[in-house]
Every structure is written in structure tokens, then in C-alpha cells.
């Protein structure tokens, strides 16, 4: 079967992932830095990350159903610092397009480096001077918001998205819809002969917003209670 015959369905036809579109690529790993490439199942493209904090945030973005496109290291934006005559450049870590059409640029930094690097001032200057036509808003995101537990859950969801099976999702959703009270993810998985595919389906249902994880600040293993979202 060719990709054309599959009518663009990557669930029945594998398509080689495309390379990162980043305007720059992560530098070679050193003692003080890391480089990570991660596969985005939403765009079938690799994303480059220059720190574990960026990697964790990328996972959280890929686990957000409202996100339709993630661009790593987009084209640098120019800005002018008051009192200077020469423009500087700054490259945001991610440019994210949401289902609503809104585009948001994110600068990802450890909280301890925010003041030292003056990143908030840089983002403010770019917002006023050169953000138009590039993004609707720009924000600085730190490790105060990128919790390891949330990133771990996001990674589980992203991995599950890569192995999504529609029939499995329907079966697990039918089971969940029989329970109006919160139920442990372990109990849901134990109700099926193959716990692995049941967990994969359950994680996809959480991504779809059809099932809710009741404590998203904790890992699925530490806080496994979920419930069906009844509209």
C-alpha cells in the first residue's frame, strides 16, 4: 500500500518522520548541556531540545490536545534594547500553534536563570517591537510550571499516541462509561485480557479529553484515579 492509497492515514501506513525545522540545531553535548531529539506524533516530525527542561516542556505540549503544531527553534526575532543602537537577536525555544489558531512563542528557562539572563525583558521588548506576524503572544516558562510528574505523564501519553488503536479505545471507553465514580487505572487495565493495550487505549482517551485524570500534578502510578468525562 502506498501513502496515497492510505489517504494520509498514518495509523495504517508508516511515513518516515521529517527532520526538525529549527533555525538552529542543538549543539553537541557537553558536561554542562544536553541535546535531545524527540518525535512528535502530531506532525510526524522530530523536535530538537537543548536541555532536559525543554524536553519535558515539549512532551507536555505534545500531550495537549489543543496543540496542533510545534516548531522548535523558530526564526530569531530582532529587538532593540533602550539606549543601544544595534539590534540584538533572540531565538524562542518553541512556537506553538493551537487549535483556536492562536500562536504562542515560548522561552524555556530554569527559574534561577530568568533574572540573570534578563529573559523577561527580552520577551517584553520582542512583544512590543517584532512579535507581530510571528506570534500572538510570548511567554517565559520555567521549571516552576514544568513539573517532572507532569512531564512523566505527558511522556506516557505521547508514547501511547504512537500506538493508538481505535477499536481498543472504543472498548475501553465503553467499559469506562459503565462507571460513574472514579476508578483506578490499574482496575481498568485489569478488566481486560491484555493490560498493555488497555493502558495504551486509556492514555489515548485521556489525551482525547474523554477520560479525566483526577490529579494531573502526580504521576499516573502515584495517583491512578480517573473518570469518564460526561458531556
mmCIF file of N, CA and C in Angstrom, residues 137-215:
data_model
loop_
_atom_site.group_PDB
_atom_site.id
_atom_site.type_symbol
_atom_site.label_atom_id
_atom_site.label_comp_id
_atom_site.label_asym_id
_atom_site.label_seq_id
_atom_site.Cartn_x
_atom_site.Cartn_y
_atom_site.Cartn_z
ATOM 1 N N UNK A 137 1.265 35.881 21.129
ATOM 2 C CA UNK A 137 1.757 36.156 22.472
ATOM 3 C C UNK A 137 3.094 35.456 22.664
ATOM 4 N N UNK A 138 3.825 35.875 23.692
ATOM 5 C CA UNK A 138 5.101 35.251 24.027
ATOM 6 C C UNK A 138 5.214 35.160 25.543
ATOM 7 N N UNK A 139 5.741 34.036 26.020
ATOM 8 C CA UNK A 139 5.845 33.818 27.459
ATOM 9 C C UNK A 139 7.172 33.166 27.811
ATOM 10 N N UNK A 140 7.582 33.401 29.058
ATOM 11 C CA UNK A 140 8.714 32.688 29.634
ATOM 12 C C UNK A 140 8.136 31.563 30.493
ATOM 13 N N UNK A 141 8.613 30.345 30.299
ATOM 14 C CA UNK A 141 8.153 29.187 31.073
ATOM 15 C C UNK A 141 9.340 28.630 31.842
ATOM 16 N N UNK A 142 9.159 28.395 33.141
ATOM 17 C CA UNK A 142 10.244 27.896 33.981
ATOM 18 C C UNK A 142 9.895 26.540 34.588
ATOM 19 N N UNK A 143 10.859 25.985 35.315
ATOM 20 C CA UNK A 143 10.647 24.703 35.975
ATOM 21 C C UNK A 143 9.612 24.778 37.090
ATOM 22 N N UNK A 144 9.165 25.967 37.435
ATOM 23 C CA UNK A 144 8.100 26.087 38.419
ATOM 24 C C UNK A 144 6.767 25.600 37.844
ATOM 25 N N UNK A 145 6.655 25.606 36.519
ATOM 26 C CA UNK A 145 5.445 25.122 35.845
ATOM 27 C C UNK A 145 5.656 23.770 35.172
ATOM 28 N N UNK A 146 6.909 23.466 34.837
ATOM 29 C CA UNK A 146 7.220 22.212 34.150
ATOM 30 C C UNK A 146 7.612 21.183 35.200
ATOM 31 N N UNK A 147 6.623 20.583 35.838
ATOM 32 C CA UNK A 147 6.889 19.633 36.916
ATOM 33 C C UNK A 147 7.293 18.275 36.349
ATOM 34 N N UNK A 148 8.267 17.605 36.969
ATOM 35 C CA UNK A 148 8.693 16.284 36.492
ATOM 36 C C UNK A 148 7.552 15.279 36.408
ATOM 37 N N UNK A 149 6.617 15.347 37.380
ATOM 38 C CA UNK A 149 5.491 14.410 37.381
ATOM 39 C C UNK A 149 4.587 14.630 36.164
ATOM 40 N N UNK A 150 4.357 15.892 35.823
ATOM 41 C CA UNK A 150 3.514 16.209 34.669
ATOM 42 C C UNK A 150 4.213 15.793 33.375
ATOM 43 N N UNK A 151 5.530 15.967 33.329
ATOM 44 C CA UNK A 151 6.287 15.567 32.149
ATOM 45 C C UNK A 151 6.282 14.051 31.986
ATOM 46 N N UNK A 152 6.357 13.329 33.113
ATOM 47 C CA UNK A 152 6.331 11.864 33.056
ATOM 48 C C UNK A 152 4.980 11.374 32.513
ATOM 49 N N UNK A 153 3.892 11.968 32.993
ATOM 50 C CA UNK A 153 2.572 11.615 32.467
ATOM 51 C C UNK A 153 2.467 11.951 30.985
ATOM 52 N N UNK A 154 2.994 13.104 30.624
ATOM 53 C CA UNK A 154 2.950 13.525 29.225
ATOM 54 C C UNK A 154 3.708 12.543 28.341
ATOM 55 N N UNK A 155 4.859 12.070 28.825
ATOM 56 C CA UNK A 155 5.639 11.120 28.039
ATOM 57 C C UNK A 155 4.855 9.823 27.818
ATOM 58 N N UNK A 156 4.140 9.364 28.860
ATOM 59 C CA UNK A 156 3.304 8.160 28.716
ATOM 60 C C UNK A 156 2.233 8.374 27.651
ATOM 61 N N UNK A 157 1.614 9.553 27.658
ATOM 62 C CA UNK A 157 0.555 9.842 26.687
ATOM 63 C C UNK A 157 1.124 9.925 25.276
ATOM 64 N N UNK A 158 2.267 10.565 25.122
ATOM 65 C CA UNK A 158 2.893 10.686 23.802
ATOM 66 C C UNK A 158 3.250 9.311 23.249
ATOM 67 N N UNK A 159 3.797 8.443 24.093
ATOM 68 C CA UNK A 159 4.131 7.088 23.638
ATOM 69 C C UNK A 159 2.872 6.327 23.245
ATOM 70 N N UNK A 160 1.791 6.522 23.988
ATOM 71 C CA UNK A 160 0.531 5.849 23.672
ATOM 72 C C UNK A 160 -0.044 6.347 22.355
ATOM 73 N N UNK A 161 0.125 7.623 22.073
ATOM 74 C CA UNK A 161 -0.377 8.187 20.813
ATOM 75 C C UNK A 161 0.266 7.510 19.606
ATOM 76 N N UNK A 162 1.508 7.080 19.767
ATOM 77 C CA UNK A 162 2.230 6.448 18.666
ATOM 78 C C UNK A 162 1.667 5.063 18.336
ATOM 79 N N UNK A 163 0.939 4.460 19.292
ATOM 80 C CA UNK A 163 0.417 3.101 19.099
ATOM 81 C C UNK A 163 -1.103 3.070 19.212
ATOM 82 N N UNK A 164 -1.746 4.159 18.865
ATOM 83 C CA UNK A 164 -3.201 4.263 19.016
ATOM 84 C C UNK A 164 -3.929 3.222 18.174
ATOM 85 N N UNK A 165 -4.932 2.593 18.787
ATOM 86 C CA UNK A 165 -5.783 1.635 18.095
ATOM 87 C C UNK A 165 -7.230 2.024 18.383
ATOM 88 N N UNK A 166 -7.956 2.402 17.348
ATOM 89 C CA UNK A 166 -9.318 2.932 17.522
ATOM 90 C C UNK A 166 -10.247 1.919 18.171
ATOM 91 N N UNK A 167 -10.137 0.636 17.793
ATOM 92 C CA UNK A 167 -11.016 -0.401 18.356
ATOM 93 C C UNK A 167 -10.751 -0.570 19.854
ATOM 94 N N UNK A 168 -9.480 -0.533 20.246
ATOM 95 C CA UNK A 168 -9.139 -0.643 21.665
ATOM 96 C C UNK A 168 -9.694 0.543 22.449
ATOM 97 N N UNK A 169 -9.591 1.726 21.865
ATOM 98 C CA UNK A 169 -10.106 2.928 22.532
ATOM 99 C C UNK A 169 -11.616 2.830 22.739
ATOM 100 N N UNK A 170 -12.313 2.332 21.739
ATOM 101 C CA UNK A 170 -13.777 2.179 21.878
ATOM 102 C C UNK A 170 -14.120 1.184 22.981
ATOM 103 N N UNK A 171 -13.384 0.088 23.049
ATOM 104 C CA UNK A 171 -13.664 -0.938 24.054
ATOM 105 C C UNK A 171 -13.434 -0.405 25.469
ATOM 106 N N UNK A 172 -12.334 0.295 25.668
ATOM 107 C CA UNK A 172 -12.031 0.829 26.992
ATOM 108 C C UNK A 172 -13.005 1.951 27.355
ATOM 109 N N UNK A 173 -13.399 2.769 26.381
ATOM 110 C CA UNK A 173 -14.357 3.835 26.658
ATOM 111 C C UNK A 173 -15.706 3.257 27.059
ATOM 112 N N UNK A 174 -16.142 2.198 26.394
ATOM 113 C CA UNK A 174 -17.405 1.541 26.754
ATOM 114 C C UNK A 174 -17.349 1.031 28.189
ATOM 115 N N UNK A 175 -16.214 0.467 28.568
ATOM 116 C CA UNK A 175 -16.041 -0.005 29.948
ATOM 117 C C UNK A 175 -16.090 1.174 30.922
ATOM 118 N N UNK A 176 -15.387 2.247 30.596
ATOM 119 C CA UNK A 176 -15.347 3.407 31.471
ATOM 120 C C UNK A 176 -16.721 4.036 31.647
ATOM 121 N N UNK A 177 -17.515 4.042 30.586
ATOM 122 C CA UNK A 177 -18.833 4.672 30.639
ATOM 123 C C UNK A 177 -19.817 3.909 31.528
ATOM 124 N N UNK A 178 -19.443 2.723 31.957
ATOM 125 C CA UNK A 178 -20.261 1.959 32.893
ATOM 126 C C UNK A 178 -19.971 2.339 34.343
ATOM 127 N N UNK A 179 -18.964 3.179 34.538
ATOM 128 C CA UNK A 179 -18.563 3.578 35.881
ATOM 129 C C UNK A 179 -18.703 5.096 36.022
ATOM 130 N N UNK A 180 -19.591 5.505 36.914
ATOM 131 C CA UNK A 180 -19.823 6.928 37.114
ATOM 132 C C UNK A 180 -18.901 7.509 38.182
ATOM 133 N N UNK A 181 -18.370 6.641 39.040
ATOM 134 C CA UNK A 181 -17.468 7.085 40.095
ATOM 135 C C UNK A 181 -16.023 6.920 39.635
ATOM 136 N N UNK A 182 -15.090 7.632 40.257
ATOM 137 C CA UNK A 182 -13.673 7.466 39.917
ATOM 138 C C UNK A 182 -13.233 6.018 40.054
ATOM 139 N N UNK A 183 -12.329 5.603 39.196
ATOM 140 C CA UNK A 183 -11.839 4.232 39.196
ATOM 141 C C UNK A 183 -10.334 4.263 38.939
ATOM 142 N N UNK A 184 -9.623 3.323 39.519
ATOM 143 C CA UNK A 184 -8.178 3.268 39.347
ATOM 144 C C UNK A 184 -7.823 2.806 37.937
ATOM 145 N N UNK A 185 -6.790 3.398 37.386
ATOM 146 C CA UNK A 185 -6.307 2.972 36.076
ATOM 147 C C UNK A 185 -5.903 1.500 36.107
ATOM 148 N N UNK A 186 -5.386 1.052 37.243
ATOM 149 C CA UNK A 186 -4.990 -0.351 37.381
ATOM 150 C C UNK A 186 -6.202 -1.267 37.253
ATOM 151 N N UNK A 187 -7.323 -0.865 37.861
ATOM 152 C CA UNK A 187 -8.536 -1.679 37.785
ATOM 153 C C UNK A 187 -9.087 -1.716 36.363
ATOM 154 N N UNK A 188 -8.974 -0.597 35.664
ATOM 155 C CA UNK A 188 -9.428 -0.567 34.272
ATOM 156 C C UNK A 188 -8.604 -1.543 33.443
ATOM 157 N N UNK A 189 -7.306 -1.490 33.590
ATOM 158 C CA UNK A 189 -6.420 -2.366 32.808
ATOM 159 C C UNK A 189 -6.630 -3.834 33.168
ATOM 160 N N UNK A 190 -6.868 -4.105 34.460
ATOM 161 C CA UNK A 190 -7.067 -5.489 34.902
ATOM 162 C C UNK A 190 -8.366 -6.089 34.375
ATOM 163 N N UNK A 191 -9.276 -5.237 33.914
ATOM 164 C CA UNK A 191 -10.552 -5.729 33.397
ATOM 165 C C UNK A 191 -10.419 -6.312 31.989
ATOM 166 N N UNK A 192 -9.244 -6.163 31.389
ATOM 167 C CA UNK A 192 -9.030 -6.651 30.022
ATOM 168 C C UNK A 192 -7.922 -7.705 30.006
ATOM 169 N N UNK A 193 -8.002 -8.584 29.039
ATOM 170 C CA UNK A 193 -7.038 -9.677 28.945
ATOM 171 C C UNK A 193 -5.620 -9.171 28.729
ATOM 172 N N UNK A 194 -5.492 -8.121 27.923
ATOM 173 C CA UNK A 194 -4.187 -7.540 27.656
ATOM 174 C C UNK A 194 -4.107 -6.182 28.343
ATOM 175 N N UNK A 195 -3.404 -6.127 29.471
ATOM 176 C CA UNK A 195 -3.313 -4.882 30.243
ATOM 177 C C UNK A 195 -2.572 -3.797 29.458
ATOM 178 N N UNK A 196 -1.618 -4.223 28.629
ATOM 179 C CA UNK A 196 -0.817 -3.260 27.885
ATOM 180 C C UNK A 196 -1.636 -2.442 26.916
ATOM 181 N N UNK A 197 -2.452 -3.124 26.089
ATOM 182 C CA UNK A 197 -3.233 -2.358 25.119
ATOM 183 C C UNK A 197 -4.346 -1.584 25.801
ATOM 184 N N UNK A 198 -4.826 -2.093 26.947
ATOM 185 C CA UNK A 198 -5.865 -1.361 27.676
ATOM 186 C C UNK A 198 -5.303 -0.054 28.225
ATOM 187 N N UNK A 199 -4.077 -0.101 28.755
ATOM 188 C CA UNK A 199 -3.455 1.115 29.269
ATOM 189 C C UNK A 199 -3.178 2.097 28.136
ATOM 190 N N UNK A 200 -2.706 1.587 27.003
ATOM 191 C CA UNK A 200 -2.446 2.453 25.856
ATOM 192 C C UNK A 200 -3.727 3.149 25.418
ATOM 193 N N UNK A 201 -4.825 2.396 25.352
ATOM 194 C CA UNK A 201 -6.110 2.981 24.956
ATOM 195 C C UNK A 201 -6.575 4.014 25.979
ATOM 196 N N UNK A 202 -6.404 3.702 27.265
ATOM 197 C CA UNK A 202 -6.834 4.616 28.323
ATOM 198 C C UNK A 202 -6.070 5.937 28.242
ATOM 199 N N UNK A 203 -4.782 5.863 27.984
ATOM 200 C CA UNK A 203 -3.979 7.075 27.856
ATOM 201 C C UNK A 203 -4.417 7.901 26.651
ATOM 202 N N UNK A 204 -4.796 7.232 25.569
ATOM 203 C CA UNK A 204 -5.306 7.958 24.403
ATOM 204 C C UNK A 204 -6.640 8.622 24.709
ATOM 205 N N UNK A 205 -7.453 7.988 25.527
ATOM 206 C CA UNK A 205 -8.734 8.576 25.912
ATOM 207 C C UNK A 205 -8.530 9.806 26.802
ATOM 208 N N UNK A 206 -7.484 9.767 27.639
ATOM 209 C CA UNK A 206 -7.144 10.942 28.441
ATOM 210 C C UNK A 206 -6.707 12.074 27.518
ATOM 211 N N UNK A 207 -5.899 11.742 26.514
ATOM 212 C CA UNK A 207 -5.480 12.748 25.532
ATOM 213 C C UNK A 207 -6.680 13.336 24.801
ATOM 214 N N UNK A 208 -7.656 12.489 24.456
ATOM 215 C CA UNK A 208 -8.843 12.938 23.729
ATOM 216 C C UNK A 208 -9.769 13.798 24.584
ATOM 217 N N UNK A 209 -9.567 13.763 25.905
ATOM 218 C CA UNK A 209 -10.447 14.505 26.792
ATOM 219 C C UNK A 209 -11.714 13.755 27.142
ATOM 220 N N UNK A 210 -11.781 12.469 26.800
ATOM 221 C CA UNK A 210 -12.951 11.645 27.111
ATOM 222 C C UNK A 210 -12.847 11.019 28.492
ATOM 223 N N UNK A 211 -11.623 10.937 29.002
ATOM 224 C CA UNK A 211 -11.362 10.439 30.353
ATOM 225 C C UNK A 211 -10.483 11.467 31.051
ATOM 226 N N UNK A 212 -10.750 11.695 32.328
ATOM 227 C CA UNK A 212 -10.023 12.707 33.094
ATOM 228 C C UNK A 212 -9.155 12.060 34.160
ATOM 229 N N UNK A 213 -7.888 12.474 34.208
ATOM 230 C CA UNK A 213 -7.005 12.076 35.308
ATOM 231 C C UNK A 213 -7.244 13.057 36.442
ATOM 232 N N UNK A 214 -7.581 12.548 37.625
ATOM 233 C CA UNK A 214 -8.069 13.425 38.690
ATOM 234 C C UNK A 214 -6.978 14.212 39.411
ATOM 235 N N UNK A 215 -5.718 13.811 39.281
ATOM 236 C CA UNK A 215 -4.646 14.573 39.930
ATOM 237 C C UNK A 215 -3.475 14.709 38.964
#
